[in-house]
Short mmCIF file of C-alpha atoms (C1' of nucleotides) in Angstrom, two decimals:
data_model
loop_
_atom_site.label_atom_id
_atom_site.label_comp_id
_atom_site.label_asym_id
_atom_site.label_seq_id
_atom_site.Cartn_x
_atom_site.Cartn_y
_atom_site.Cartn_z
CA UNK A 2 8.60 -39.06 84.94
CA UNK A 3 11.41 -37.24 85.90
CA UNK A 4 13.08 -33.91 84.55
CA UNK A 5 16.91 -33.19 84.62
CA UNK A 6 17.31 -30.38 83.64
CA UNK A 7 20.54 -29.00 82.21
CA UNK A 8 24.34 -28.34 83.51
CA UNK A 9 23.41 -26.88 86.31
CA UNK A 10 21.88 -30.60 87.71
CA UNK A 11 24.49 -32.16 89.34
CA UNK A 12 21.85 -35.63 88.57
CA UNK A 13 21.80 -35.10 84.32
CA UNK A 14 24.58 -36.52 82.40
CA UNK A 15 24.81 -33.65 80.74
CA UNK A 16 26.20 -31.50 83.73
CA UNK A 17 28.44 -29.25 83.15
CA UNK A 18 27.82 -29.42 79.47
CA UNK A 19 29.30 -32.41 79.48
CA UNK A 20 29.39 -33.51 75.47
CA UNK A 21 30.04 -37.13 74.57
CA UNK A 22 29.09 -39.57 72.21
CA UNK A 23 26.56 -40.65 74.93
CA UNK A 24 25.42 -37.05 75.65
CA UNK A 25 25.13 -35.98 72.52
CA UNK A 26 21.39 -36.90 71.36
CA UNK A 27 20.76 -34.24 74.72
CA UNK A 28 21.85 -31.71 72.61
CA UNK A 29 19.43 -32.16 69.99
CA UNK A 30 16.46 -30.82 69.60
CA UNK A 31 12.98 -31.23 71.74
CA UNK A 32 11.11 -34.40 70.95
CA UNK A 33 14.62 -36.14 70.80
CA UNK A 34 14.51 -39.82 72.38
CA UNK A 35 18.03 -39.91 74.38
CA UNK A 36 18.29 -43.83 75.09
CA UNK A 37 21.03 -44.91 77.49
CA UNK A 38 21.75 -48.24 78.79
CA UNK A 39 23.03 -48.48 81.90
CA UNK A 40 24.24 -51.13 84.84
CA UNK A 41 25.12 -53.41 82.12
CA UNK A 42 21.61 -54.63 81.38
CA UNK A 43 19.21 -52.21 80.80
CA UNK A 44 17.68 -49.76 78.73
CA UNK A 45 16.58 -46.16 79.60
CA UNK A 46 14.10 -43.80 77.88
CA UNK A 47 13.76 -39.96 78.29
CA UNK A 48 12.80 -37.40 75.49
CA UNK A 49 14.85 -34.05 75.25
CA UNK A 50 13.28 -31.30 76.70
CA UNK A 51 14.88 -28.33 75.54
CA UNK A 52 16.29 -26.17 72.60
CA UNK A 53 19.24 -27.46 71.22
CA UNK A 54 22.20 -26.85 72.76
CA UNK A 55 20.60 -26.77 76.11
CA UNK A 56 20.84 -30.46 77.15
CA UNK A 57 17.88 -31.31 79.27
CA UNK A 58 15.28 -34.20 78.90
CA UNK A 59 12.63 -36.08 80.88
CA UNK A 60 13.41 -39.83 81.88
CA UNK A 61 10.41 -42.13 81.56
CA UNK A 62 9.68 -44.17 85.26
CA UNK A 63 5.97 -45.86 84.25
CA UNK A 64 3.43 -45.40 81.70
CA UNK A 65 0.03 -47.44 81.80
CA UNK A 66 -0.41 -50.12 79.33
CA UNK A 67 -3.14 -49.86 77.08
CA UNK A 68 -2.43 -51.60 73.80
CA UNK A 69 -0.20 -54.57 72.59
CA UNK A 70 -0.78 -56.32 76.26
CA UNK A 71 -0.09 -59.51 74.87
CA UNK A 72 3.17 -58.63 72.89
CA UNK A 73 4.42 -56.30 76.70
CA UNK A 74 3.88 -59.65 78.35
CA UNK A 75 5.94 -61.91 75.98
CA UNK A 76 8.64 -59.25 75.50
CA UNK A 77 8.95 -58.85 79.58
CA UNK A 78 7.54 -62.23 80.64
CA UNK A 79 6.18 -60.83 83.84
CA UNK A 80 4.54 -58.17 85.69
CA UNK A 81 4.78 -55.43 86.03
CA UNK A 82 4.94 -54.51 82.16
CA UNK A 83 5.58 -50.44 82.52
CA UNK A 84 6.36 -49.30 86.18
CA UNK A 85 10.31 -48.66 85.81
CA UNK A 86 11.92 -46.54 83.18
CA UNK A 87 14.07 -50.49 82.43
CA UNK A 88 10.88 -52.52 82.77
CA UNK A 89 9.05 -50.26 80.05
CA UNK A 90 11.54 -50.19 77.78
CA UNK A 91 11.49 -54.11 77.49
CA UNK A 92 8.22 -54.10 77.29
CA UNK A 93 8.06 -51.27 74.54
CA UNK A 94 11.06 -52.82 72.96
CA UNK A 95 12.84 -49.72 73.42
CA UNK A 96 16.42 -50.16 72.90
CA UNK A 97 19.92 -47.95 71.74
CA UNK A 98 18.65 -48.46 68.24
CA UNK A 99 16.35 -45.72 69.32
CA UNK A 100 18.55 -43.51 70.80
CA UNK A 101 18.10 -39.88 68.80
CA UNK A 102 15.38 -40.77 66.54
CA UNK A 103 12.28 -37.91 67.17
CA UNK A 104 9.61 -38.83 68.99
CA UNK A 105 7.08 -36.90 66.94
CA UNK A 106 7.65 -38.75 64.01
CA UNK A 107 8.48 -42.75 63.58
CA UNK A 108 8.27 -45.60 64.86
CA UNK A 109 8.66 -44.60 68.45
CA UNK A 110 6.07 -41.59 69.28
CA UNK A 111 4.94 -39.62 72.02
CA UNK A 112 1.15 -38.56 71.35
CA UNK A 113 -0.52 -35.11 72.71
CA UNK A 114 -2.99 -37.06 75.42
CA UNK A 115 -5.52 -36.20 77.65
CA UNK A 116 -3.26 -33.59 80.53
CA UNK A 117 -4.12 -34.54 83.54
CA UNK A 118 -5.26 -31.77 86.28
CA UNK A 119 -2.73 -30.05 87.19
CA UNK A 120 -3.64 -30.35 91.34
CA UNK A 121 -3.65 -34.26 89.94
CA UNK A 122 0.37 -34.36 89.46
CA UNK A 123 2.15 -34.43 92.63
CA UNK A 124 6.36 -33.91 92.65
CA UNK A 125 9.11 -35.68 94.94
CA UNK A 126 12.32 -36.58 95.06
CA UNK A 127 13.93 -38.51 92.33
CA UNK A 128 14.51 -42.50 92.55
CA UNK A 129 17.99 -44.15 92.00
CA UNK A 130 20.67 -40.77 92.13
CA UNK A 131 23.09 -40.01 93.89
CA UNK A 132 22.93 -36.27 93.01
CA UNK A 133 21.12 -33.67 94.05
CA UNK A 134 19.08 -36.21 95.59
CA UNK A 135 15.88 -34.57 97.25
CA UNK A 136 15.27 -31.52 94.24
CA UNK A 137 11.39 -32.49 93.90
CA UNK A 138 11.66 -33.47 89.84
CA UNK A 139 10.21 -36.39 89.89
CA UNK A 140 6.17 -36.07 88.86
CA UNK A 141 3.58 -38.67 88.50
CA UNK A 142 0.25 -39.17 89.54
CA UNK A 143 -0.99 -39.98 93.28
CA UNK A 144 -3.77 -42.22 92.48
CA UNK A 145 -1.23 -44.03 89.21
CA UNK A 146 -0.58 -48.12 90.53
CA UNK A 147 1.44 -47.44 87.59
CA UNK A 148 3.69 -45.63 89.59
CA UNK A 149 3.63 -46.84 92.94
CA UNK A 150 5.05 -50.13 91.60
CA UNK A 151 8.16 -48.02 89.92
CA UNK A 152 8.94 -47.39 93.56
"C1'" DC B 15 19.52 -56.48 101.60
"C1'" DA B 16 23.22 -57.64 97.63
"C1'" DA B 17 24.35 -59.40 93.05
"C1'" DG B 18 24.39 -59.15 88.24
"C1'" DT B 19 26.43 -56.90 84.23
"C1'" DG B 20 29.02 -54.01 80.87
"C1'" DA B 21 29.12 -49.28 78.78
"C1'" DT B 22 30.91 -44.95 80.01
"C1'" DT B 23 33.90 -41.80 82.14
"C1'" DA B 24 37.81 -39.54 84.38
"C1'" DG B 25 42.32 -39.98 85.40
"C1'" DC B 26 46.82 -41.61 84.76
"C1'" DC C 23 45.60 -48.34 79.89
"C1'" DT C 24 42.91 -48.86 84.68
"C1'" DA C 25 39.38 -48.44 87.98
"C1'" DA C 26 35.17 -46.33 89.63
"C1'" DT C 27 30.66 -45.29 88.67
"C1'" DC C 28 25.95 -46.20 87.41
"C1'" DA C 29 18.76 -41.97 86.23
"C1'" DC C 30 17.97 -50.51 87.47
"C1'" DT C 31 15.81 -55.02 88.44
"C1'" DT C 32 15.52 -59.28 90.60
"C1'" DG C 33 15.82 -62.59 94.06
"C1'" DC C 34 17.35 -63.69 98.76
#
DNA sequence: CAAGTGATTAGC
DNA sequence: CTAATCACTTGC
């Protein structure tokens, strides 16, 4: 995943406090999914971070699949099913319809796990900006494939 | 490496 | 209104 992390990231569309119609679900509360869609073909997930009023969210790279295999394959049609904040959402089914519904309640729901160690998570720069481009906010797991194929 | 693709945004 | 930008993926 990756955080941005407010108006003062010159990376989060929310910098500056910018408010629009496609900001707006940053403002929210925490647990908020903010769903964007972006170079004309794809969907993005991140869930809002902070209080409300203070837009700042994490964006979604990978996640391993576990469940519904069958149903990330058809939806996708290829591999890799999860390793790309675009490639998940197809495979999740994750689309604008989503974008501000909570994420602790619904259809759509991020579940307290098993937290990795914390020596486990290692940080770099994040993928794909053009901003800011080498704060270390991006955090995943070394030994993840999951990852490594989201570049 | 570049293309595809269209919403979003800033700037007239 | 116009034009530039874009937190990506795929296929050369």
């Amino acid at each position: 995943m990756e955080a941005y992390i407010g108006p003062q990231d010159p990376a989060c569309h929310a910098y500056g406090h910018r408010r629009t119609a496609r900001t707006e679900p940053l403002y929210g509360p925490p647990g908020t999914a903010y769903v964007y869609f972006t170079y004309g073909m794809h969907w993005c997930l991140n869930a809002v971070t902070e209080p409300p009023d203070y837009p700042a969210a994490v964006l979604i790279r990978a996640l391993e699949p576990i469940a519904g295999l069958a149903t990330m394959r058809r939806r996708r049609g290829k591999e890799p099913l999860c390793s790309g904040p675009a490639r998940l959402c197809e495979a999740l089914g994750v689309t604008g319809a989503l974008n501000g519904v909570s994420l602790q309640r619904g259809v759509l729901r991020i579940l307290e796990g098993t937290r990795p160690r914390n020596r486990d998570i290692v940080t770099g720069p994040r993928i794909g900006i053009t901003q800011a481009t080498n704060w270390p906010l991006r955090f995943y797991l070394k030994s993840s494939p999951w990852v490594s194929a989201a570049r």
